[in-house]
Amino acid sequence: MSASRLLGEIADVGRDPKRGGYSRHAFDAPEQDLRAWFGERALGLGLDVDTDHNGNIWAWWGPPGPDAVVTGSHLDSVPGGGAFDGPLGVVSALSAVESLQENGFRPGKPFAVVVFAEEEGGRFGVPCLGSRLLTGTIDADKARALRDADGVTFAEAAAKAGFDPARIGADPERLGLIGKFLELHVEQGRGLIDLGSPVAVGSTVIAHGRWRFSFTGQGNHAGATLLADRADPMLPAAATVTAVRRLAHAVPDARATVGRLVPTPGGTNVIASTVDLWLDARVPGTATPALVEDIRQAAEAAAADEGCRVTVTRESYSDDVVFDDALRHDLGGWLGAPPELPTGAGHDAAILAGFVPAGMLYVRNPTGISHSPEEFAEAGDVEAGAAALATVLERLAR
Ligand code: GLV
Ligand code: MN
Ligand code: MN
């Protein structure tokens, strides 16, 4: 089945009527539906499906073994995300397998399609959680203790989804099977729009991380509390939002975002007792922690001005990644020298790149918008991407 038709099959799963787009979070009902759908489609292609103890799904074409060619992406989304970020890589992999099968190709190497769990960190806060766990890039106890917005831990959610929380963690045996990893993904910025090509080869991923700033003040009455008597944590939080933009402007090519701000208890006539603010910061090279340190100092000064306190917790961090030179060279050669593209978006392929040769293919996104319902790829480009993936998988798995 074509990649576009496969996308069509899941077009109604996890639509978010409030935010628009899709909300599909790790182990929630829509994501479980997508997992089941993936399993059925993979079985239909004669693949053997199993789920590792970190919630990543593997569909093997032939027996599992070392030096495997592995391709895939994720099925979860950000809150109110687009239809392509993640699913495009999964449907393209399934479609590529089917077209290789129809052409009579049989892999000479172990071959798997993988779906990684919680790539967006949309539920438990840490992006690429499935690939971080697989590679041991995150401590298992830390992962088990991560909580969603309702206070449910990752361990509890995993148990409810049928996994043994005690077995969550580094999986060197499974990781050791991967010979090469390739992820196809929708392009998430304007990078491919003017290059005249539906497909690009990934070159680098910018260093990125997430920090939680917790401002604490005094919850109180909005009418009965004089301004002079307040310790309102919303004020330093607001000052921090503007400091993030101001300080990031001073750092070449920095991106820094506050996309989530949660006051507690969150009432119109209530001065908040705490405000949690999440910072996403990304700077090429090694400058991200220094930028975050400047932001932390601005947050502390603003908190002190209002008689509040702030604590800062790093939730995740990944260094710059350069995808494997030899693989990039091969991908470019097999695909007729498409453009190479850096990205500011994070990916499971970038986590795996620290352990195995990994690469990425991007499919043109004419809106240049992602993590939003406006994310898009033309059907013709979706098929060009799936065809490119089939071409390179056939070479890699000979
Ligand atoms: C994932 O898409 C990220 O870059 O946050
Ligand atoms: Mn994403
Ligand atoms: Mn993605």
mmCIF file with all atom_site columns, N, CA and C in Angstrom, residues 63-91:
data_model
loop_
_atom_site.group_PDB
_atom_site.id
_atom_site.type_symbol
_atom_site.label_atom_id
_atom_site.label_alt_id
_atom_site.label_comp_id
_atom_site.label_asym_id
_atom_site.label_entity_id
_atom_site.label_seq_id
_atom_site.pdbx_PDB_ins_code
_atom_site.Cartn_x
_atom_site.Cartn_y
_atom_site.Cartn_z
_atom_site.occupancy
_atom_site.B_iso_or_equiv
_atom_site.pdbx_formal_charge
_atom_site.auth_seq_id
_atom_site.auth_comp_id
_atom_site.auth_asym_id
_atom_site.auth_atom_id
_atom_site.pdbx_PDB_model_num
ATOM 1  N N  . PRO A 1 63 ? 14.600 -13.505 10.178 1.00 0.00 ? 63 PRO A N  1
ATOM 2  C CA . PRO A 1 63 ? 15.007 -13.664 11.577 1.00 0.00 ? 63 PRO A CA 1
ATOM 3  C C  . PRO A 1 63 ? 15.834 -12.476 12.074 1.00 0.00 ? 63 PRO A C  1
ATOM 4  N N  . PRO A 1 64 ? 15.616 -12.078 13.342 1.00 0.00 ? 64 PRO A N  1
ATOM 5  C CA . PRO A 1 64 ? 16.461 -11.039 13.937 1.00 0.00 ? 64 PRO A CA 1
ATOM 6  C C  . PRO A 1 64 ? 17.914 -11.508 13.989 1.00 0.00 ? 64 PRO A C  1
ATOM 7  N N  . GLY A 1 65 ? 18.831 -10.566 13.926 1.00 0.00 ? 65 GLY A N  1
ATOM 8  C CA . GLY A 1 65 ? 20.243 -10.945 14.007 1.00 0.00 ? 65 GLY A CA 1
ATOM 9  C C  . GLY A 1 65 ? 21.114 -9.719  13.975 1.00 0.00 ? 65 GLY A C  1
ATOM 10 N N  . PRO A 1 66 ? 22.428 -9.927  14.096 1.00 0.00 ? 66 PRO A N  1
ATOM 11 C CA . PRO A 1 66 ? 23.349 -8.778  14.119 1.00 0.00 ? 66 PRO A CA 1
ATOM 12 C C  . PRO A 1 66 ? 23.503 -8.130  12.746 1.00 0.00 ? 66 PRO A C  1
ATOM 13 N N  . ASP A 1 67 ? 24.058 -6.925  12.752 1.00 0.00 ? 67 ASP A N  1
ATOM 14 C CA . ASP A 1 67 ? 24.277 -6.137  11.537 1.00 0.00 ? 67 ASP A CA 1
ATOM 15 C C  . ASP A 1 67 ? 22.972 -5.828  10.802 1.00 0.00 ? 67 ASP A C  1
ATOM 16 N N  . ALA A 1 68 ? 21.892 -5.714  11.581 1.00 0.00 ? 68 ALA A N  1
ATOM 17 C CA . ALA A 1 68 ? 20.583 -5.493  10.967 1.00 0.00 ? 68 ALA A CA 1
ATOM 18 C C  . ALA A 1 68 ? 20.473 -4.089  10.376 1.00 0.00 ? 68 ALA A C  1
ATOM 19 N N  . VAL A 1 69 ? 19.725 -4.014  9.291  1.00 0.00 ? 69 VAL A N  1
ATOM 20 C CA . VAL A 1 69 ? 19.320 -2.732  8.725  1.00 0.00 ? 69 VAL A CA 1
ATOM 21 C C  . VAL A 1 69 ? 17.978 -2.387  9.371  1.00 0.00 ? 69 VAL A C  1
ATOM 22 N N  . VAL A 1 70 ? 17.935 -1.267  10.071 1.00 0.00 ? 70 VAL A N  1
ATOM 23 C CA . VAL A 1 70 ? 16.732 -0.906  10.823 1.00 0.00 ? 70 VAL A CA 1
ATOM 24 C C  . VAL A 1 70 ? 16.272 0.470   10.369 1.00 0.00 ? 70 VAL A C  1
ATOM 25 N N  . THR A 1 71 ? 14.968 0.561   10.125 1.00 0.00 ? 71 THR A N  1
ATOM 26 C CA . THR A 1 71 ? 14.402 1.855   9.737  1.00 0.00 ? 71 THR A CA 1
ATOM 27 C C  . THR A 1 71 ? 13.099 2.072   10.486 1.00 0.00 ? 71 THR A C  1
ATOM 28 N N  . GLY A 1 72 ? 12.723 3.308   10.689 1.00 0.00 ? 72 GLY A N  1
ATOM 29 C CA . GLY A 1 72 ? 11.462 3.592   11.367 1.00 0.00 ? 72 GLY A CA 1
ATOM 30 C C  . GLY A 1 72 ? 11.480 4.963   11.974 1.00 0.00 ? 72 GLY A C  1
ATOM 31 N N  . SER A 1 73 ? 10.460 5.225   12.795 1.00 0.00 ? 73 SER A N  1
ATOM 32 C CA . SER A 1 73 ? 10.324 6.544   13.412 1.00 0.00 ? 73 SER A CA 1
ATOM 33 C C  . SER A 1 73 ? 9.383  6.385   14.600 1.00 0.00 ? 73 SER A C  1
ATOM 34 N N  . HIS A 1 74 ? 8.424  7.267   14.776 1.00 0.00 ? 74 HIS A N  1
ATOM 35 C CA . HIS A 1 74 ? 7.551  7.203   15.960 1.00 0.00 ? 74 HIS A CA 1
ATOM 36 C C  . HIS A 1 74 ? 6.117  7.506   15.567 1.00 0.00 ? 74 HIS A C  1
ATOM 37 N N  . LEU A 1 75 ? 5.187  7.133   16.445 1.00 0.00 ? 75 LEU A N  1
ATOM 38 C CA . LEU A 1 75 ? 3.764  7.357   16.171 1.00 0.00 ? 75 LEU A CA 1
ATOM 39 C C  . LEU A 1 75 ? 3.141  8.347   17.151 1.00 0.00 ? 75 LEU A C  1
ATOM 40 N N  . ASP A 1 76 ? 3.881  8.722   18.198 1.00 0.00 ? 76 ASP A N  1
ATOM 41 C CA . ASP A 1 76 ? 3.334  9.713   19.137 1.00 0.00 ? 76 ASP A CA 1
ATOM 42 C C  . ASP A 1 76 ? 3.504  11.110  18.544 1.00 0.00 ? 76 ASP A C  1
ATOM 43 N N  . SER A 1 77 ? 2.789  12.066  19.120 1.00 0.00 ? 77 SER A N  1
ATOM 44 C CA . SER A 1 77 ? 2.831  13.437  18.606 1.00 0.00 ? 77 SER A CA 1
ATOM 45 C C  . SER A 1 77 ? 3.026  14.413  19.762 1.00 0.00 ? 77 SER A C  1
ATOM 46 N N  . VAL A 1 78 ? 3.321  15.659  19.398 1.00 0.00 ? 78 VAL A N  1
ATOM 47 C CA . VAL A 1 78 ? 3.221  16.737  20.386 1.00 0.00 ? 78 VAL A CA 1
ATOM 48 C C  . VAL A 1 78 ? 1.728  17.008  20.607 1.00 0.00 ? 78 VAL A C  1
ATOM 49 N N  . PRO A 1 79 ? 1.348  17.771  21.627 1.00 0.00 ? 79 PRO A N  1
ATOM 50 C CA . PRO A 1 79 ? -0.061 18.128  21.772 1.00 0.00 ? 79 PRO A CA 1
ATOM 51 C C  . PRO A 1 79 ? -0.507 18.979  20.575 1.00 0.00 ? 79 PRO A C  1
ATOM 52 N N  . GLY A 1 80 ? -1.541 18.530  19.887 1.00 0.00 ? 80 GLY A N  1
ATOM 53 C CA . GLY A 1 80 ? -2.026 19.291  18.732 1.00 0.00 ? 80 GLY A CA 1
ATOM 54 C C  . GLY A 1 80 ? -1.038 19.320  17.581 1.00 0.00 ? 80 GLY A C  1
ATOM 55 N N  . GLY A 1 81 ? -0.364 18.214  17.353 1.00 0.00 ? 81 GLY A N  1
ATOM 56 C CA . GLY A 1 81 ? 0.669  18.152  16.317 1.00 0.00 ? 81 GLY A CA 1
ATOM 57 C C  . GLY A 1 81 ? 0.113  17.841  14.938 1.00 0.00 ? 81 GLY A C  1
ATOM 58 N N  . GLY A 1 82 ? 1.037  17.746  13.978 1.00 0.00 ? 82 GLY A N  1
ATOM 59 C CA . GLY A 1 82 ? 0.655  17.469  12.596 1.00 0.00 ? 82 GLY A CA 1
ATOM 60 C C  . GLY A 1 82 ? 0.538  15.985  12.317 1.00 0.00 ? 82 GLY A C  1
ATOM 61 N N  . ALA A 1 83 ? 0.178  15.675  11.085 1.00 0.00 ? 83 ALA A N  1
ATOM 62 C CA . ALA A 1 83 ? -0.080 14.283  10.702 1.00 0.00 ? 83 ALA A CA 1
ATOM 63 C C  . ALA A 1 83 ? 1.191  13.545  10.293 1.00 0.00 ? 83 ALA A C  1
ATOM 64 N N  . PHE A 1 84 ? 2.299  14.275  10.093 1.00 0.00 ? 84 PHE A N  1
ATOM 65 C CA . PHE A 1 84 ? 3.450  13.663  9.407  1.00 0.00 ? 84 PHE A CA 1
ATOM 66 C C  . PHE A 1 84 ? 4.638  13.379  10.318 1.00 0.00 ? 84 PHE A C  1
ATOM 67 N N  . ASP A 1 85 ? 4.822  14.203  11.345 1.00 0.00 ? 85 ASP A N  1
ATOM 68 C CA . ASP A 1 85 ? 5.990  14.095  12.231 1.00 0.00 ? 85 ASP A CA 1
ATOM 69 C C  . ASP A 1 85 ? 5.931  12.760  12.965 1.00 0.00 ? 85 ASP A C  1
ATOM 70 N N  . GLY A 1 86 ? 6.728  11.818  12.517 1.00 0.00 ? 86 GLY A N  1
ATOM 71 C CA . GLY A 1 86 ? 6.730  10.473  13.088 1.00 0.00 ? 86 GLY A CA 1
ATOM 72 C C  . GLY A 1 86 ? 6.052  9.470   12.169 1.00 0.00 ? 86 GLY A C  1
ATOM 73 N N  . PRO A 1 87 ? 4.703  9.577   12.024 1.00 0.00 ? 87 PRO A N  1
ATOM 74 C CA . PRO A 1 87 ? 4.012  8.596   11.182 1.00 0.00 ? 87 PRO A CA 1
ATOM 75 C C  . PRO A 1 87 ? 4.566  8.509   9.755  1.00 0.00 ? 87 PRO A C  1
ATOM 76 N N  . LEU A 1 88 ? 5.060  9.638   9.211  1.00 0.00 ? 88 LEU A N  1
ATOM 77 C CA . LEU A 1 88 ? 5.565  9.565   7.830  1.00 0.00 ? 88 LEU A CA 1
ATOM 78 C C  . LEU A 1 88 ? 6.702  8.547   7.717  1.00 0.00 ? 88 LEU A C  1
ATOM 79 N N  . GLY A 1 89 ? 7.579  8.521   8.711  1.00 0.00 ? 89 GLY A N  1
ATOM 80 C CA . GLY A 1 89 ? 8.701  7.570   8.664  1.00 0.00 ? 89 GLY A CA 1
ATOM 81 C C  . GLY A 1 89 ? 8.240  6.129   8.823  1.00 0.00 ? 89 GLY A C  1
ATOM 82 N N  . VAL A 1 90 ? 7.162  5.946   9.587  1.00 0.00 ? 90 VAL A N  1
ATOM 83 C CA . VAL A 1 90 ? 6.656  4.592   9.816  1.00 0.00 ? 90 VAL A CA 1
ATOM 84 C C  . VAL A 1 90 ? 5.938  4.074   8.563  1.00 0.00 ? 90 VAL A C  1
ATOM 85 N N  . VAL A 1 91 ? 5.042  4.905   8.006  1.00 0.00 ? 91 VAL A N  1
ATOM 86 C CA . VAL A 1 91 ? 4.310  4.425   6.820  1.00 0.00 ? 91 VAL A CA 1
ATOM 87 C C  . VAL A 1 91 ? 5.254  4.277   5.630  1.00 0.00 ? 91 VAL A C  1
#
